[in-house]
Coordinates of C-alpha atoms in Angstrom, one line a residue:
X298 CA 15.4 5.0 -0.5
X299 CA 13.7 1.8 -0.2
X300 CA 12.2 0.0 -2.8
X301 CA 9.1 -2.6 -2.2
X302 CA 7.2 -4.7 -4.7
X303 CA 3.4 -5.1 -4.4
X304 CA 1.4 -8.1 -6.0
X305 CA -2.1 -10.1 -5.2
X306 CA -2.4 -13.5 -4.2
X307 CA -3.0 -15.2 -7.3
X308 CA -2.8 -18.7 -7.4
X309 CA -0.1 -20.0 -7.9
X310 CA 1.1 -19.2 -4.7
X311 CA 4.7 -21.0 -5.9
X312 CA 5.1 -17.9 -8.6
X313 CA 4.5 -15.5 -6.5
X314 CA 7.4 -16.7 -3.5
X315 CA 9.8 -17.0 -6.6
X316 CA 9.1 -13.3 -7.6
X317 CA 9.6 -12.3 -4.1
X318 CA 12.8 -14.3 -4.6
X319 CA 14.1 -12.5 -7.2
X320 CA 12.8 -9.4 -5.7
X321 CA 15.2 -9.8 -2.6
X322 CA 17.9 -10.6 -5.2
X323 CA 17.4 -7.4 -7.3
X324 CA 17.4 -5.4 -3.9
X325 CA 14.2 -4.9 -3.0
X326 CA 13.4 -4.4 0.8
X327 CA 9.9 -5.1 1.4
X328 CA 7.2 -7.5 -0.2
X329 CA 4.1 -6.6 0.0
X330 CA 0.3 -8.1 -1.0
X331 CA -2.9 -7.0 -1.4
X332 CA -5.5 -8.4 1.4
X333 CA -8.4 -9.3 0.2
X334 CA -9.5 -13.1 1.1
X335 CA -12.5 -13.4 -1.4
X336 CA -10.5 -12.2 -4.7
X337 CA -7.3 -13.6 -3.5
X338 CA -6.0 -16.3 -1.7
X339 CA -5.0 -15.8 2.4
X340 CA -1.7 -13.8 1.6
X341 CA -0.7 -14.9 6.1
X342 CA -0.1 -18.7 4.9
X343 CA 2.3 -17.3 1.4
X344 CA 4.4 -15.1 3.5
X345 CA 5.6 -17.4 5.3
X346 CA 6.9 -19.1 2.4
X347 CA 8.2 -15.7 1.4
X348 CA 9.9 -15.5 4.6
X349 CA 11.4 -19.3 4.6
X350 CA 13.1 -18.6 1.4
X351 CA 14.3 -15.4 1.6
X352 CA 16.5 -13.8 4.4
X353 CA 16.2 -9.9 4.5
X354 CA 12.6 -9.5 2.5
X355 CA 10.1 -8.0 4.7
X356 CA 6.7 -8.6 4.3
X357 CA 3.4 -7.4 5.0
X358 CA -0.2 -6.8 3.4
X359 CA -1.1 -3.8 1.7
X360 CA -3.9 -3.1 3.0
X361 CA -5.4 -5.4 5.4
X362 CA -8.4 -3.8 7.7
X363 CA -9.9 -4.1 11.1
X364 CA -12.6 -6.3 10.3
X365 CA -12.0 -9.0 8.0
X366 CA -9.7 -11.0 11.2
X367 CA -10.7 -10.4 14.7
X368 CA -7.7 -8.1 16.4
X369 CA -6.2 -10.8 18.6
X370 CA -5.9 -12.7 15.3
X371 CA -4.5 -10.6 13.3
X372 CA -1.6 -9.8 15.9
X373 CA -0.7 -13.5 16.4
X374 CA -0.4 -13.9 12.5
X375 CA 1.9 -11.2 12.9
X376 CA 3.8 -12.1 16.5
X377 CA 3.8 -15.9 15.0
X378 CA 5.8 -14.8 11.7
X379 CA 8.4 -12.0 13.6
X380 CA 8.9 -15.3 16.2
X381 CA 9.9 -17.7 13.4
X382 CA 11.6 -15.6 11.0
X383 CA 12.8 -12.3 13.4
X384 CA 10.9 -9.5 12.9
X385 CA 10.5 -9.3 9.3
X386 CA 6.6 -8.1 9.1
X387 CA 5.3 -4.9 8.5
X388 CA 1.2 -4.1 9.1
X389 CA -0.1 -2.0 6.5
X390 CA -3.3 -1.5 7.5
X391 CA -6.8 0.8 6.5
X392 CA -10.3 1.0 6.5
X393 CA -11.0 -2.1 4.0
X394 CA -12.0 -1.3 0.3
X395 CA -12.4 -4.4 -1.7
X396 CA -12.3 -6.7 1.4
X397 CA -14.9 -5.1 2.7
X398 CA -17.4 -4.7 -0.4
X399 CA -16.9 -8.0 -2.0
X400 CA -17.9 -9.3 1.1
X401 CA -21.2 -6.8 1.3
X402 CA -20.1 -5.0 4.1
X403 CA -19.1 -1.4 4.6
X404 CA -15.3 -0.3 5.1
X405 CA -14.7 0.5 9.0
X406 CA -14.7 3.8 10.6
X407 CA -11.4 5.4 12.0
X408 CA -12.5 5.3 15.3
X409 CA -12.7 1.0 15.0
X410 CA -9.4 1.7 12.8
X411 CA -7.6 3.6 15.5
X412 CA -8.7 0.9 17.9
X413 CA -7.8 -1.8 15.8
X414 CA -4.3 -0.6 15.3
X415 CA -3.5 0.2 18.5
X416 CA -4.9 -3.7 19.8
X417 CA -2.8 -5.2 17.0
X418 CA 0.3 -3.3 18.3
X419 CA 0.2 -3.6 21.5
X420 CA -0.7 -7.3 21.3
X421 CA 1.8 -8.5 18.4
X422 CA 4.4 -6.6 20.6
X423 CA 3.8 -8.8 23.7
X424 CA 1.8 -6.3 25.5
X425 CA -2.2 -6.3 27.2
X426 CA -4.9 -4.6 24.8
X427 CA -8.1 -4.4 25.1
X428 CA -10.2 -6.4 22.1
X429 CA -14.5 -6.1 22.9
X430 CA -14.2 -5.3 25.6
X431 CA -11.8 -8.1 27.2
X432 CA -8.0 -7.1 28.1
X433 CA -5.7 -10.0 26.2
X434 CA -2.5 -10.6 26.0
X435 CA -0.3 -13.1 23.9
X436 CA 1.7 -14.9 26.6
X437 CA 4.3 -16.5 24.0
X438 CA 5.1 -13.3 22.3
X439 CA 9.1 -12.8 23.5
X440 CA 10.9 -9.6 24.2
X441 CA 12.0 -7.5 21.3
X442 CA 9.4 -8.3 19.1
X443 CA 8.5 -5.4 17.1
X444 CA 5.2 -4.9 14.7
X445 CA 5.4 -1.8 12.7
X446 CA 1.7 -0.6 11.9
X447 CA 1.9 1.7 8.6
X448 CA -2.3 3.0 7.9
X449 CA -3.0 3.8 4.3
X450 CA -5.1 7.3 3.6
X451 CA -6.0 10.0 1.5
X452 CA -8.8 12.2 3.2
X453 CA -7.8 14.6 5.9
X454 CA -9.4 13.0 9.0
X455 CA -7.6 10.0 8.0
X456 CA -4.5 11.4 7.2
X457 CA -4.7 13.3 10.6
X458 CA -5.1 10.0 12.3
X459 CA -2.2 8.3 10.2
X460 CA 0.0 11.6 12.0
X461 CA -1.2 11.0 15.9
X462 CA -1.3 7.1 16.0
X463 CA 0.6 5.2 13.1
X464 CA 4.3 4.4 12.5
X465 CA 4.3 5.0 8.6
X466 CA 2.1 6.7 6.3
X467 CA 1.1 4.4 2.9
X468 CA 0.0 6.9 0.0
X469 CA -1.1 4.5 -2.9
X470 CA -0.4 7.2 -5.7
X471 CA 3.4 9.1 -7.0
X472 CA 2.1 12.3 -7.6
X473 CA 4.5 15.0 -6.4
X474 CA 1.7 17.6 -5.6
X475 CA -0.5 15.1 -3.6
X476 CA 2.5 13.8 -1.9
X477 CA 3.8 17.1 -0.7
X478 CA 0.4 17.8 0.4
X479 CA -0.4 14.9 2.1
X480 CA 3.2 14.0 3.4
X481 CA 2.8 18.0 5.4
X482 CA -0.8 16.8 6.5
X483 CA 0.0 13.7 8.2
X484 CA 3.2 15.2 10.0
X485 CA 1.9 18.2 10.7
X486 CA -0.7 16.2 12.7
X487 CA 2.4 14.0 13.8
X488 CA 3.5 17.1 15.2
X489 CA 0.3 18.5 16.9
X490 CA 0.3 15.3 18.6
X491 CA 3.1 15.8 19.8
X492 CA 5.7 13.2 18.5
X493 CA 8.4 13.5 16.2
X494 CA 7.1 13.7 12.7
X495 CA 10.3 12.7 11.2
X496 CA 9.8 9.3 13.0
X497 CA 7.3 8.4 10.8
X498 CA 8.2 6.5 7.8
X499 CA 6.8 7.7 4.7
X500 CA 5.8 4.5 1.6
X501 CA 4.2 5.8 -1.5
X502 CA 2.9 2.9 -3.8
X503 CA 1.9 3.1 -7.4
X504 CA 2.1 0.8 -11.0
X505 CA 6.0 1.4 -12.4
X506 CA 6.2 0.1 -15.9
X507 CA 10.0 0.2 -17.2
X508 CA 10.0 0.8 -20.8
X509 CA 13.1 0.6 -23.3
X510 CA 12.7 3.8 -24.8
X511 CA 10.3 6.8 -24.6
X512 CA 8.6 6.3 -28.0
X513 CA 4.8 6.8 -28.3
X514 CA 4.1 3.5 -28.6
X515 CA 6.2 2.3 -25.8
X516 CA 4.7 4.8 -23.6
X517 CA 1.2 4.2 -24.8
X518 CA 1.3 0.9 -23.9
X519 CA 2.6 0.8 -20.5
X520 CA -0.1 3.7 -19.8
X521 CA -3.0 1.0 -21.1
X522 CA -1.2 -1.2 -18.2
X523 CA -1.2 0.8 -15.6
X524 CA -4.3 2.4 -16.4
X525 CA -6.3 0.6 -13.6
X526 CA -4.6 2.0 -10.9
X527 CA -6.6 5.4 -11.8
X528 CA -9.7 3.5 -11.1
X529 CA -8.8 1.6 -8.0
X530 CA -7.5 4.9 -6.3
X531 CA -11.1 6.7 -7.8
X532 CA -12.5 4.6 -5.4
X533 CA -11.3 6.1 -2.3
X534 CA -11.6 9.4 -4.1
X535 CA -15.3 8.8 -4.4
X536 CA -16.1 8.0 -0.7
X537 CA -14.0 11.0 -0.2
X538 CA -16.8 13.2 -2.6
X539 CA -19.6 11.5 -0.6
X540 CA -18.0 12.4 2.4
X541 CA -16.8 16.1 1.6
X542 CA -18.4 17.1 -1.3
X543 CA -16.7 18.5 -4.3
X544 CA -14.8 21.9 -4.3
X545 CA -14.4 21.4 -0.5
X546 CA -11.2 22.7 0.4
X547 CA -10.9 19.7 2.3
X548 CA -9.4 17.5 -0.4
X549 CA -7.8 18.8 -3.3
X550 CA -9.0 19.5 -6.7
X551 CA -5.9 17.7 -8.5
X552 CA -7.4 14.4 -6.4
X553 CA -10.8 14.7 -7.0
X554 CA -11.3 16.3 -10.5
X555 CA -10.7 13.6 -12.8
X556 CA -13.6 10.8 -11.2
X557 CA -16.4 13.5 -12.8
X558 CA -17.1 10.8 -15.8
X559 CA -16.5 7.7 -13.4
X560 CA -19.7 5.3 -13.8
X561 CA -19.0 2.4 -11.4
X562 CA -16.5 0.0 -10.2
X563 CA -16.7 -3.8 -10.4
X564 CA -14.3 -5.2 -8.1
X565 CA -14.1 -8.7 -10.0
X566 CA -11.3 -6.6 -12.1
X567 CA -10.1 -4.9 -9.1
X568 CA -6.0 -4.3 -9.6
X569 CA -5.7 -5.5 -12.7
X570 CA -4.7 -4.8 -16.1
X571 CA -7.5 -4.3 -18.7
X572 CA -9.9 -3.4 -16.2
X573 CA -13.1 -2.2 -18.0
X574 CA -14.1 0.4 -15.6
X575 CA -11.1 2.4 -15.6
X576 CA -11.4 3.7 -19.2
X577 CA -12.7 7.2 -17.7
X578 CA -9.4 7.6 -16.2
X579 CA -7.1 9.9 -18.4
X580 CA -3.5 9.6 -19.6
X581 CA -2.5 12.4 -17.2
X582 CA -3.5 11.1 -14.3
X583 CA -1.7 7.8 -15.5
X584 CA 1.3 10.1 -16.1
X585 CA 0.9 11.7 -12.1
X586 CA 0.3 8.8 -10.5
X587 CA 2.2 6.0 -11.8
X588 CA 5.8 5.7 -12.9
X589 CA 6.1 4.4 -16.7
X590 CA 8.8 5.0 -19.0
X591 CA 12.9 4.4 -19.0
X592 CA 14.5 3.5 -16.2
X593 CA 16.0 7.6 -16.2
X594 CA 12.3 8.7 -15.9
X595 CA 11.7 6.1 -13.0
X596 CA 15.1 8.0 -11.1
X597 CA 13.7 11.1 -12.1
X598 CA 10.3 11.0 -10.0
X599 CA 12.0 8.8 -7.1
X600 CA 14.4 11.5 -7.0
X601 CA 11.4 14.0 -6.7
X602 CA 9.6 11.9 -4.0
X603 CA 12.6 11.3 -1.8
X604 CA 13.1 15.3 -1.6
X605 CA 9.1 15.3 0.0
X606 CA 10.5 13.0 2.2
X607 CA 9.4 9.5 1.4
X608 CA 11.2 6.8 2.7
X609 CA 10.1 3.4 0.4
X610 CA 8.3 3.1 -3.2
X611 CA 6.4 0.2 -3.6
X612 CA 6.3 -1.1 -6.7
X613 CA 3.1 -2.3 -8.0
X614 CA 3.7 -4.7 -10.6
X615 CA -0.2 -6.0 -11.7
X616 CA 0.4 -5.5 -15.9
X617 CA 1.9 -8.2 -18.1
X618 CA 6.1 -7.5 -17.3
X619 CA 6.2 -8.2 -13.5
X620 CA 9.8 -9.8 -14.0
X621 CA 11.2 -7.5 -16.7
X622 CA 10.4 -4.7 -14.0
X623 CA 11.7 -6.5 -10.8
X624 CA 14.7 -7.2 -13.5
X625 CA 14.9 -3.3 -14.6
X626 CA 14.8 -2.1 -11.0
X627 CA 17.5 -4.4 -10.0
X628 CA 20.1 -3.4 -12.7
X629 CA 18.8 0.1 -13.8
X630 CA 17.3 2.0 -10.6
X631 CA 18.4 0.4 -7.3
X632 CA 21.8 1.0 -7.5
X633 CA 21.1 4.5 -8.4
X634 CA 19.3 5.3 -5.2
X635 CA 20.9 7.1 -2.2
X636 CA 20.3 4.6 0.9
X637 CA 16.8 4.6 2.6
X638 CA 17.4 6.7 6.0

């Protein structure tokens, strides 16, 4: 199993290539960034420092969307890094969230998604692709380069999308029900499709929090941490309400239930620690979705998610022990892992 650590773009850019440093060095595979260009600064210029200093780290954002970058952009960002530093970029990739919002703009559909990915593809992989209309290519783009294209969802046209078109599935929460559930979705529609739903690479991301023991207090206090994650995945959970309504049978009930007392969202807090808006979110969603507590109760649930099948955890590490975790991980739960498939 592969492990990955997410973190934003916060400035400065200098401590966030030295955690990915000591990331690689603890035994992480992937690094990974949140995407949004308002809140954060462009995470396309840092991974390339990330990618200078390190030599088997690969990076990508997680999420970027379809319309922040125009297509042909996007895929020379990509095709420009995998040409200087050999294919060590991964495009996690979905509809836009807090990109999208800050900005005053709504998230894309799937149908631009779907495009979107497929352009980026094609293109960062040297081939033609159609962007507005107007067949491109990227002359300079050399043989073997390879972009995976992994598309972060929850709902079920989405997932069902992830299944027929992408190369990994991203599921930003750890909670063994919803995995199951949405791990069967998207390769059952993998398999409709008719391609190998094995083939597709499964990441689930959520807040770990390594504590030293499993006292109240400790416990307590890396919930209060990780609390925000509740609210930032509430989000998606909500458009998924407006979309489907509640009791649907479309989404789950062990999603949906706990947004009922959910007032609003300010995305000037978004991913971080202390986030005001999250206080409706309980401690047993905190519990199902994130991974807090000794590093035995860390190996515990990975053990759990690798059985459904997942392939990577991402770590995100947005709370006030980013190094102790990366530190934790490295001596206390990587070398317990079976190797990633």
């Amino acid at each position: 199993m592969d492990i990955g650590l997410v973190l934003q773009t916060d400035p400065p850019a200098r401590l966030l290539v030295e955690r990915m440093v000591r990331a690689e060095r603890a035994g992480f595979s992937h690094g990974w960034t949140f995407d949004s260009c308002v809140l954060w600064q462009e995470p396309f210029v840092i991974y390339s420092r990330i990618l200078a200093e390190t030599s088997t780290l690969t990076v990508g954002p997680m999420v970027t969307n379809p319309s922040t970058r125009t297509w042909e952009v996007t895929a020379s960002l990509f095709a420009t890094l995998n040409d200087m530093y050999g294919n060590r970029t991964v495009c996690g990739i979905g509809r836009g969230d807090s990109a999208m919002r800050v900005a005053g703009r709504e998230p894309a559909t799937l149908e631009r998604l779907s495009r979107a990915m497929h352009a980026i593809k094609e293109l960062a992989e040297g081939r033609t692709a159609e962007v507005d209309g107007t067949e491109l290519r990227l002359p300079w783009v050399g043989e073997g380069a390879a972009l995976p294209v992994w598309m972060g969802a929850y709902g079920p046209k989405a997932l069902a999308l992830t299944g027929r078109q992408a190369d990994g599935f991203i599921l930003q929460l750890a909670d063994p029900f919803l995995t199951e559930y949405m791990v069967k979705a998207v390769r059952r529609a993998a398999a409709d499709a008719g391609r190998d739903p094995d083939a597709l690479t499964i990441c689930v991301a959520a807040p770990a929090y390594v504590t030293a023991d499993d006292s109240p207090a400790a416990l307590a206090h890396a919930r209060e941490q990780c609390r925000w994650f509740g609210g930032m995945v509430g989000n998606h959970v909500a458009d998924l309400v407006r979309h489907y309504g509640e009791h649907s049978g479309l989404v789950p009930d062990a999603l949906t239930a706990y947004i009922k007392d959910r007032q609003g969202y300010d995305y000037s807090h978004h991913g971080r620690a202390g986030n005001p808006d999250t206080a409706f979110v309980p401690d047993e969603i905190v519990d199902r979705f994130c991974l807090i507590g000794p590093s035995a109760a860390h190996l515990a649930r990975l053990d759990q998610l690798r059985a459904l099948g997942v392939d990577q955890f991402a770590v995100y590490a947005m709370h006030d022990a980013v190094e102790p975790t990366i530190d934790a991980y490295g001596t206390s739960v990587i070398p317990h892992l079976p190797a990633a498939r």
